[in-house]
């Protein structure tokens, strides 16, 4: 593994200094004195410990660094106490530097037997761990932390530690050629302590307090990097960290039944390892006093997820705060994992079927809105995500064929506003550094720090405008659901279905139609909140299956006191369905497995 940044900080040093330390005497001209510094000899390199001494030590020097950790914008302060034990009076310069930046110079005049204390101060331009020197004398190191904005919410970001050999060293180590954008840091090594430190400072600058780290299993190079390079970094405790469980890497790329023994056994072993290696770390992210575990593409988990997960939790003895990644635009109740989730989110806002900027933005807005309204009924929180776009067209190490949505700061800011509006709690950024899909907000040659600035201004610090809703939520409660396999034995993974709905109409008692919505085409004024699958089309017909549970919630612009609601479609079976608004029962009807119009009468 790469060497770690040393935790040793030299708070003060003292050394007897001779004539070469003074590098001259009081007979020097004024010009000579300006060019010669205490602790400096011509062409000398900075040395840890004591400076080079001459034949007759005549000066004692004590160096004291006031603070070893400061915030960017604050000053480094060094006190230098000098005592001349003999010889003629001397006047020299003390030059304070941090790395290669000169910060301050003090003039010191000493007579024999006299002690003088000089105060040197200056403000470093850069962040990070830097060496403090006076002349050639190494006083110690100072950590200059990026200043944090006044955040009003908790912001996390997905983080990838896989760059650099032996993991990702595509293109003979120039892995950044696999991205449409070029990192400011170049094709860096994720294990480099200086890289990790820079990432921490950039997160602070952006108002990001939490990084969700990609994890591919125990006892491998990925695991080593997270344990040894990230969690043991000297500045790791400035952020919170959690694990992004790479489901496809651990359980397979196809949908998997979590209650199958191989999947359940592997997940149990993985959770045991995470509990032992990470969950008890001081810097591990906690929500509701529980360690956070993010399940990527959690919608792939099938079977009796609830029973299987409870068995895993009981075996390990830890119940994480589970964040489930659900496909953007889908209904929450169609995913079994929602039953065990504490929060739901969507890693990606990109839909390859509708790869346009307009669709990217609208899908994010509509999904956040519907999930926000559905979450209370399901007992989960919504954690919205923010993304600048999606473009994986530069990848050659993997077969991809996706139409890009070019990443821009405008897209990022727009999704940030939407996420902020629907965030009662945290917001997640996709991503800090997923360069291959061009979702990163890490500074690039193309965008500079624009994404960091937008994160601070739009996501972390801006005041929220809570959503308001003026439409009417209709709750349809079906007698039961029908497994899709009963209708089509060829399907592998059952969806729970109630009715194949083609049209929703609302009519006044006097006859006029106030709403006539083609359900398969995302009709204006109609919003599906709960208990539905995606729209489908065949030839000239379109529809949407309802299901995923017995309850479906559909919001409509208005509802008359008297009249009727018509459901046009075909039931998965003969069953009753009732209508309620604000928990008030309004009507009941029966649907059949024959295509037709089924009426719920109002008033």
XYZ file of N, CA and C in Angstrom, residues 253-470:
654
model
N -25.134 -10.056 -11.676
C -25.737 -8.956 -12.427
C -27.216 -9.183 -12.725
N -27.668 -10.431 -12.622
C -29.083 -10.712 -12.862
C -29.879 -10.521 -11.579
N -31.189 -10.322 -11.696
C -32.019 -10.295 -10.481
C -31.801 -11.565 -9.666
N -31.727 -11.416 -8.352
C -31.392 -12.544 -7.485
C -32.397 -12.625 -6.349
N -32.823 -13.854 -6.044
C -33.708 -14.077 -4.908
C -32.864 -14.101 -3.637
N -33.072 -13.113 -2.783
C -32.255 -13.025 -1.578
C -32.511 -14.200 -0.638
N -33.671 -14.842 -0.764
C -33.949 -15.974 0.113
C -33.376 -17.288 -0.416
N -32.691 -17.264 -1.568
C -31.930 -18.431 -2.000
C -30.692 -18.567 -1.119
N -30.357 -19.791 -0.737
C -29.270 -19.999 0.220
C -27.944 -19.362 -0.202
N -27.462 -19.532 -1.445
C -26.159 -18.939 -1.798
C -26.141 -17.426 -1.642
N -27.206 -16.754 -2.103
C -27.260 -15.294 -1.992
C -27.350 -14.857 -0.534
N -28.195 -15.535 0.234
C -28.365 -15.158 1.632
C -27.089 -15.407 2.427
N -26.404 -16.508 2.148
C -25.158 -16.822 2.857
C -24.077 -15.792 2.542
N -23.958 -15.431 1.273
C -22.938 -14.441 0.906
C -23.256 -13.081 1.521
N -24.514 -12.679 1.474
C -24.885 -11.383 2.049
C -24.641 -11.380 3.553
N -24.909 -12.506 4.216
C -24.650 -12.606 5.659
C -23.158 -12.439 5.943
N -22.318 -13.137 5.189
C -20.870 -13.031 5.387
C -20.381 -11.621 5.115
N -20.918 -10.989 4.084
C -20.516 -9.615 3.761
C -20.909 -8.652 4.876
N -22.132 -8.785 5.372
C -22.578 -7.886 6.429
C -21.768 -8.109 7.704
N -21.405 -9.349 7.981
C -20.566 -9.634 9.152
C -19.220 -8.934 9.023
N -18.626 -9.012 7.838
C -17.338 -8.348 7.613
C -17.464 -6.833 7.752
N -18.503 -6.277 7.166
C -18.691 -4.828 7.260
C -18.871 -4.389 8.703
N -19.613 -5.177 9.455
C -19.827 -4.830 10.864
C -18.519 -4.839 11.626
N -17.672 -5.831 11.366
C -16.411 -5.958 12.096
C -15.363 -4.944 11.640
N -15.327 -4.666 10.340
C -14.261 -3.823 9.799
C -14.595 -2.340 9.779
N -15.898 -1.990 9.652
C -16.234 -0.593 9.395
C -17.258 0.025 10.347
N -18.309 -0.706 10.657
C -19.451 -0.072 11.321
C -19.097 0.578 12.653
N -18.077 0.070 13.334
C -17.725 0.620 14.651
C -16.701 1.751 14.569
N -16.260 2.084 13.352
C -15.291 3.175 13.193
C -15.941 4.504 13.607
N -15.151 5.348 14.272
C -15.685 6.636 14.745
C -16.217 7.489 13.603
N -15.593 7.384 12.432
C -15.995 8.241 11.307
C -17.039 7.575 10.413
N -17.552 6.410 10.813
C -18.552 5.754 9.975
C -19.886 6.484 10.103
N -20.554 6.670 8.971
C -21.800 7.440 8.917
C -22.918 6.736 9.691
N -23.582 7.494 10.544
C -24.721 6.998 11.303
C -25.956 7.860 10.996
N -27.083 7.190 10.850
C -28.379 7.862 10.804
C -29.275 7.139 11.800
N -29.929 7.899 12.652
C -30.752 7.320 13.724
C -29.930 6.359 14.582
N -28.652 6.708 14.805
C -27.740 5.914 15.641
C -27.518 4.508 15.094
N -27.611 4.356 13.777
C -27.365 3.076 13.125
C -26.415 3.293 11.954
N -25.507 2.335 11.712
C -24.560 2.489 10.598
C -25.288 2.420 9.261
N -24.911 3.308 8.357
C -25.566 3.394 7.058
C -24.995 2.330 6.121
N -25.871 1.636 5.421
C -25.472 0.716 4.359
C -26.314 1.026 3.135
N -25.635 1.353 2.041
C -26.293 1.722 0.784
C -26.257 0.507 -0.137
N -27.427 0.049 -0.584
C -27.507 -1.098 -1.484
C -27.736 -0.593 -2.903
N -26.690 -0.722 -3.727
C -26.785 -0.283 -5.115
C -27.670 -1.265 -5.895
N -28.427 -0.768 -6.881
C -29.402 -1.522 -7.689
C -30.174 -2.515 -6.817
N -30.716 -2.014 -5.717
C -31.455 -2.863 -4.778
C -32.714 -3.440 -5.401
N -33.181 -2.840 -6.498
C -34.344 -3.373 -7.179
C -34.126 -4.756 -7.760
N -32.854 -5.204 -7.849
C -32.567 -6.550 -8.348
C -32.831 -7.628 -7.303
N -33.043 -7.240 -6.046
C -33.289 -8.231 -4.998
C -34.738 -8.682 -5.065
N -34.945 -9.965 -5.200
C -36.277 -10.532 -5.360
C -36.512 -11.600 -4.298
N -37.599 -12.317 -4.467
C -37.947 -13.358 -3.519
C -38.521 -12.772 -2.242
N -38.476 -13.565 -1.169
C -38.961 -13.102 0.133
C -37.845 -12.299 0.799
N -37.672 -11.084 0.303
C -36.567 -10.230 0.758
C -36.693 -9.931 2.254
N -37.899 -9.676 2.713
C -38.105 -9.279 4.100
C -37.667 -10.375 5.071
N -38.109 -11.606 4.852
C -37.749 -12.712 5.750
C -36.252 -13.005 5.678
N -35.698 -12.993 4.453
C -34.270 -13.279 4.289
C -33.415 -12.235 4.999
N -33.793 -10.977 4.852
C -32.992 -9.914 5.469
C -33.049 -9.986 6.988
N -34.201 -10.279 7.548
C -34.304 -10.397 9.000
C -33.425 -11.535 9.515
N -33.331 -12.623 8.747
C -32.452 -13.725 9.136
C -30.992 -13.285 9.109
N -30.616 -12.483 8.117
C -29.248 -11.972 8.026
C -28.937 -11.069 9.222
N -29.851 -10.157 9.528
C -29.647 -9.222 10.642
C -29.523 -9.970 11.966
N -30.351 -10.958 12.163
C -30.283 -11.736 13.407
C -28.971 -12.505 13.509
N -28.484 -13.019 12.388
C -27.228 -13.770 12.398
C -26.037 -12.872 12.700
N -26.055 -11.641 12.177
C -24.924 -10.726 12.357
C -25.029 -9.942 13.659
N -26.251 -9.661 14.085
C -26.445 -8.896 15.310
C -26.386 -7.404 15.119
N -26.473 -6.936 13.878
C -26.465 -5.506 13.562
C -27.538 -5.247 12.517
N -28.334 -4.194 12.725
C -29.324 -3.806 11.734
C -28.965 -2.411 11.211
N -28.342 -2.361 10.022
C -27.934 -1.058 9.481
C -29.124 -0.200 9.111
N -28.843 1.088 8.962
C -29.816 2.000 8.337
C -29.674 1.773 6.845
N -30.665 1.130 6.229
C -30.560 0.640 4.863
C -31.113 1.661 3.878
N -30.256 2.092 2.948
C -30.665 2.975 1.863
C -30.724 2.136 0.589
N -31.907 2.050 -0.008
C -32.119 1.202 -1.185
C -32.126 2.048 -2.448
N -31.276 1.676 -3.400
C -31.222 2.340 -4.703
C -32.284 1.723 -5.605
N -33.266 2.533 -6.001
C -34.411 2.094 -6.798
C -34.329 2.753 -8.177
N -34.671 2.038 -9.255
C -34.596 2.650 -10.595
C -35.439 3.915 -10.695
N -34.857 4.931 -11.278
C -35.549 6.202 -11.442
C -36.810 5.998 -12.273
N -37.898 6.639 -11.849
C -39.142 6.577 -12.590
C -40.037 5.410 -12.258
N -39.558 4.484 -11.425
C -40.371 3.312 -11.103
C -41.180 3.554 -9.834
N -42.155 2.671 -9.599
C -42.999 2.779 -8.413
C -42.352 2.028 -7.258
N -42.352 2.642 -6.097
C -41.665 2.043 -4.955
C -42.247 0.689 -4.578
N -43.559 0.552 -4.643
C -44.182 -0.686 -4.171
C -43.905 -1.873 -5.081
N -43.314 -1.653 -6.239
C -43.010 -2.768 -7.132
C -41.678 -3.427 -6.799
N -40.982 -2.931 -5.786
C -39.677 -3.470 -5.420
C -39.740 -4.063 -4.011
N -39.557 -5.368 -3.872
C -39.645 -5.999 -2.547
C -38.692 -5.411 -1.516
N -37.545 -4.876 -1.960
C -36.550 -4.368 -1.019
C -37.070 -3.180 -0.213
N -38.097 -2.491 -0.736
C -38.633 -1.333 -0.020
C -39.189 -1.747 1.344
N -39.608 -3.006 1.468
C -40.154 -3.479 2.742
C -39.112 -3.508 3.848
N -37.824 -3.569 3.501
C -36.769 -3.611 4.523
C -35.974 -2.314 4.576
N -36.247 -1.391 3.654
C -35.461 -0.161 3.555
C -35.887 0.856 4.604
N -34.916 1.631 5.049
C -35.190 2.801 5.882
C -35.329 4.054 5.031
N -34.656 4.053 3.888
C -34.722 5.187 2.969
C -34.596 4.670 1.552
N -35.159 5.420 0.610
C -35.058 5.084 -0.807
C -34.396 6.235 -1.539
N -33.702 5.886 -2.612
C -33.008 6.868 -3.439
C -32.868 6.277 -4.825
N -32.330 7.047 -5.752
C -31.982 6.521 -7.071
C -30.580 6.992 -7.405
N -29.675 6.016 -7.599
C -28.288 6.380 -7.893
C -28.212 7.205 -9.173
N -28.861 6.711 -10.219
C -28.780 7.389 -11.503
C -30.096 8.016 -11.903
N -30.016 9.183 -12.528
C -31.199 9.853 -13.051
C -31.345 9.609 -14.543
N -30.474 8.778 -15.089
C -30.402 8.540 -16.533
C -31.270 7.349 -16.917
N -32.084 7.541 -17.933
C -32.900 6.470 -18.499
C -32.478 6.293 -19.951
N -31.827 5.161 -20.304
C -31.338 4.996 -21.678
C -32.443 5.020 -22.720
N -33.683 4.748 -22.303
C -34.794 4.778 -23.253
C -35.209 6.200 -23.609
N -34.842 7.169 -22.767
C -35.200 8.573 -23.003
C -33.990 9.447 -22.691
N -32.960 9.306 -23.514
C -31.673 9.939 -23.245
C -31.619 11.349 -23.811
N -32.414 12.227 -23.234
C -32.361 13.644 -23.582
C -32.254 14.455 -22.299
N -31.730 15.664 -22.426
C -31.609 16.523 -21.256
C -32.980 16.825 -20.662
N -33.956 17.079 -21.517
C -35.298 17.395 -21.029
C -35.876 16.233 -20.224
N -35.733 15.019 -20.752
C -36.250 13.849 -20.048
C -35.484 13.595 -18.760
N -34.161 13.793 -18.801
C -33.319 13.624 -17.615
C -33.831 14.486 -16.460
N -34.109 15.733 -16.767
C -34.554 16.671 -15.736
C -35.984 16.389 -15.288
N -36.876 16.123 -16.248
C -38.278 15.903 -15.900
C -38.454 14.599 -15.125
N -37.710 13.565 -15.495
C -37.799 12.296 -14.770
C -37.368 12.478 -13.320
N -36.321 13.261 -13.112
C -35.884 13.524 -11.740
C -36.976 14.248 -10.955
N -37.537 15.298 -11.534
C -38.563 16.080 -10.827
C -39.780 15.215 -10.493
N -40.287 14.498 -11.487
C -41.517 13.731 -11.268
C -41.288 12.564 -10.312
N -40.117 11.937 -10.394
C -39.836 10.816 -9.491
C -39.731 11.295 -8.057
N -38.979 12.374 -7.824
C -38.862 12.902 -6.459
C -40.250 13.242 -5.906
N -41.060 13.861 -6.744
C -42.387 14.294 -6.289
C -43.238 13.095 -5.880
N -43.295 12.080 -6.729
C -44.142 10.926 -6.417
C -43.574 10.116 -5.257
N -42.263 9.926 -5.210
C -41.667 9.169 -4.101
C -41.832 9.913 -2.780
N -41.711 11.224 -2.836
C -41.878 12.013 -1.613
C -43.278 11.815 -1.037
N -44.265 11.744 -1.916
C -45.642 11.571 -1.467
C -45.941 10.126 -1.067
N -45.227 9.179 -1.684
C -45.467 7.769 -1.373
C -44.750 7.330 -0.102
N -43.626 7.959 0.207
C -42.761 7.488 1.297
C -43.477 7.342 2.638
N -44.292 8.309 3.070
C -44.950 8.144 4.375
C -45.836 6.905 4.453
N -46.491 6.557 3.364
C -47.349 5.369 3.374
C -46.542 4.095 3.516
N -45.280 4.129 3.116
C -44.431 2.946 3.144
C -43.476 2.929 4.328
N -43.483 4.000 5.117
C -42.608 4.048 6.284
C -41.146 4.213 5.950
N -40.836 4.895 4.846
C -39.451 5.128 4.452
C -39.214 6.621 4.257
N -37.938 6.995 4.276
C -37.535 8.361 3.964
C -37.092 8.423 2.500
N -37.162 9.597 1.921
C -36.626 9.838 0.584
C -35.313 10.587 0.697
N -34.267 10.059 0.055
C -32.991 10.758 -0.051
C -32.762 11.044 -1.533
N -33.121 12.234 -2.012
C -32.969 12.538 -3.440
C -31.495 12.598 -3.839
N -31.243 12.382 -5.117
C -29.877 12.464 -5.626
C -29.761 13.590 -6.649
N -28.513 14.007 -6.847
C -28.179 15.109 -7.755
C -27.144 14.586 -8.741
N -27.263 14.929 -10.015
C -26.302 14.451 -11.010
C -26.174 15.470 -12.139
N -24.986 15.533 -12.775
C -24.775 16.498 -13.863
C -25.118 15.975 -15.242
N -25.435 14.672 -15.374
C -25.680 14.073 -16.672
C -25.163 12.648 -16.671
N -24.930 12.109 -17.861
C -24.407 10.739 -17.988
C -23.807 10.580 -19.371
N -22.534 10.151 -19.421
C -21.862 9.955 -20.703
C -20.764 8.911 -20.526
N -21.029 7.700 -21.009
C -20.034 6.623 -20.892
C -19.445 6.258 -22.253
N -19.491 7.186 -23.198
C -19.075 6.884 -24.570
C -17.564 6.752 -24.733
N -16.783 7.174 -23.751
C -15.325 7.067 -23.869
C -14.789 5.745 -23.331
N -15.639 4.939 -22.726
C -15.198 3.674 -22.132
C -14.836 2.673 -23.233
N -13.662 2.048 -23.103
C -13.268 0.962 -23.991
C -13.057 -0.343 -23.222
N -12.917 -0.282 -21.892
C -12.663 -1.509 -21.127
C -13.947 -2.277 -20.840
N -15.087 -1.754 -21.237
C -16.369 -2.405 -21.028
C -17.259 -2.107 -22.236
N -18.110 -3.055 -22.578
C -18.997 -2.860 -23.726
C -20.194 -2.008 -23.311
N -20.284 -0.816 -23.872
C -21.392 0.088 -23.599
C -21.959 0.601 -24.925
N -23.229 0.890 -24.934
C -23.861 1.460 -26.132
C -25.017 2.352 -25.700
N -24.693 3.387 -24.927
C -25.716 4.286 -24.397
C -25.629 5.651 -25.063
N -26.784 6.203 -25.367
C -26.841 7.574 -25.868
C -26.548 8.518 -24.705
N -25.594 9.426 -24.840
C -25.225 10.261 -23.699
C -26.194 11.411 -23.448
N -26.237 11.837 -22.197
C -26.783 13.132 -21.826
C -25.589 13.919 -21.297
N -25.036 14.772 -22.142
C -23.778 15.444 -21.828
C -23.866 16.173 -20.492
N -22.859 15.947 -19.655
C -22.855 16.531 -18.313
C -22.595 18.031 -18.382
N -23.427 18.793 -17.676
C -23.269 20.245 -17.626
C -23.604 20.740 -16.228
N -23.106 21.909 -15.911
C -23.405 22.509 -14.613
C -24.866 22.944 -14.538
N -25.466 23.284 -15.685
C -26.884 23.658 -15.692
C -27.758 22.478 -15.274
N -27.476 21.280 -15.817
C -28.226 20.085 -15.414
C -28.029 19.824 -13.937
N -26.785 19.935 -13.488
C -26.477 19.657 -12.086
C -27.235 20.614 -11.163
N -27.247 21.877 -11.515
C -27.938 22.866 -10.690
C -29.442 22.617 -10.679
N -30.004 22.254 -11.826
C -31.436 21.984 -11.906
C -31.820 20.785 -11.052
N -31.081 19.684 -11.179
C -31.393 18.512 -10.346
C -31.129 18.812 -8.877
N -30.175 19.692 -8.611
C -29.923 20.088 -7.225
C -31.095 20.823 -6.606
N -31.703 21.709 -7.376
C -32.884 22.427 -6.868
C -34.023 21.453 -6.594
N -34.224 20.498 -7.514
C -35.296 19.529 -7.325
C -35.043 18.661 -6.103
N -33.825 18.184 -5.973
C -33.489 17.336 -4.826
C -33.668 18.089 -3.518
N -33.204 19.323 -3.495
C -33.314 20.140 -2.273
C -34.771 20.302 -1.852
N -35.635 20.474 -2.808
C -37.037 20.727 -2.491
C -37.686 19.530 -1.801
N -37.281 18.320 -2.207
C -37.937 17.126 -1.680
C -37.100 16.410 -0.623
N -36.116 17.082 -0.084
C -35.230 16.468 0.909
C -35.601 16.921 2.316
N -36.275 16.057 3.062
C -36.492 16.323 4.483
C -35.209 16.079 5.268
N -34.319 15.268 4.719
C -33.051 14.930 5.364
C -31.901 15.121 4.391
N -31.029 14.101 4.247
C -29.842 14.252 3.398
C -30.157 14.287 1.912
N -29.137 14.705 1.148
C -29.123 14.626 -0.315
C -27.845 13.889 -0.706
N -27.917 13.056 -1.754
C -26.739 12.343 -2.246
C -26.365 12.838 -3.640
N -25.063 12.948 -3.886
C -24.539 13.414 -5.166
C -24.006 12.212 -5.948
N -24.446 12.071 -7.174
C -23.920 11.068 -8.099
C -23.114 11.782 -9.171
N -21.816 11.871 -8.964
C -20.980 11.255 -7.940
C -19.851 12.222 -7.635
N -19.016 11.851 -6.655
C -17.825 12.669 -6.467
C -16.808 12.380 -7.566
N -16.599 11.089 -7.892
C -15.508 10.786 -8.834
C -15.745 9.527 -9.669
N -16.967 9.350 -10.200
C -17.182 8.279 -11.177
C -16.907 8.872 -12.557
N -15.629 8.832 -12.950
C -15.197 9.513 -14.167
C -15.663 8.798 -15.424
N -15.791 7.479 -15.387
C -16.121 6.729 -16.597
C -17.499 7.094 -17.149
N -18.425 7.443 -16.265
C -19.772 7.826 -16.698
C -19.956 9.344 -16.704
N -18.874 10.060 -16.418
C -18.863 11.531 -16.461
C -19.915 12.140 -15.539
N -20.120 11.495 -14.386
C -21.047 12.043 -13.388
C -20.308 12.763 -12.269
N -18.996 12.836 -12.351
C -18.177 13.359 -11.259
C -18.331 14.869 -11.084
N -18.220 15.295 -9.817
C -18.135 16.735 -9.538
C -16.721 17.123 -9.141
N -15.831 16.137 -9.042
C -14.419 16.434 -8.779
C -13.900 17.375 -9.860
N -13.064 18.357 -9.509
C -12.611 19.330 -10.507
C -11.955 18.684 -11.728
N -12.311 19.219 -12.884
C -11.781 18.738 -14.155
C -11.227 19.914 -14.948
N -10.467 19.590 -15.986
C -9.941 20.648 -16.844
C -11.073 21.347 -17.591
N -12.168 20.622 -17.838
C -13.281 21.195 -18.591
C -14.163 22.102 -17.735
N -14.382 21.729 -16.477
C -15.355 22.446 -15.643
C -14.731 23.144 -14.436
N -13.450 22.931 -14.194
C -12.825 23.541 -13.020
C -13.539 23.125 -11.748
N -13.820 24.085 -10.870
C -14.515 23.800 -9.608
C -15.998 24.169 -9.680
N -16.535 24.291 -10.889
C -17.922 24.751 -11.039
C -18.898 23.844 -10.300
N -18.696 22.528 -10.364
C -19.607 21.603 -9.688
C -19.490 21.713 -8.164
N -18.266 21.913 -7.673
C -18.104 22.100 -6.223
C -18.837 23.355 -5.777
N -18.678 24.425 -6.543
C -19.343 25.682 -6.189
C -20.862 25.523 -6.216
N -21.367 24.812 -7.234
C -22.822 24.615 -7.337
C -23.330 23.737 -6.197
N -22.517 22.767 -5.777
C -22.917 21.917 -4.651
C -23.087 22.757 -3.394
N -22.109 23.610 -3.130
C -22.181 24.458 -1.941
C -23.368 25.404 -2.014
N -23.540 26.061 -3.149
C -24.550 27.118 -3.251
C -25.970 26.556 -3.386
N -26.135 25.541 -4.222
C -27.477 25.067 -4.561
C -27.947 23.935 -3.660
N -27.039 23.011 -3.314
C -27.442 21.806 -2.592
C -27.233 21.934 -1.091
N -26.037 22.361 -0.680
C -25.696 22.333 0.748
C -26.263 23.512 1.526
N -26.255 24.696 0.933
C -26.508 25.914 1.714
C -27.840 26.608 1.433
N -28.383 26.433 0.265
C -29.595 27.184 -0.088
C -30.777 26.751 0.777
N -31.616 27.702 1.098
C -32.809 27.405 1.882
C -33.793 26.589 1.044
N -34.495 25.721 1.705
C -35.434 24.840 1.028
C -36.794 25.519 0.843
N -37.417 25.242 -0.289
C -38.798 25.633 -0.533
C -39.633 24.355 -0.515
N -40.261 24.019 0.602
C -40.981 22.735 0.696
C -42.059 22.621 -0.367
N -42.302 21.416 -0.855
C -43.325 21.228 -1.893
C -44.731 21.408 -1.348
N -45.600 21.848 -2.192
C -47.030 21.947 -1.856
C -47.815 21.162 -2.898
N -48.939 20.622 -2.472
C -49.736 19.776 -3.364
C -51.197 20.222 -3.293
N -51.787 20.503 -4.456
C -53.171 20.961 -4.507
C -54.100 19.956 -5.181
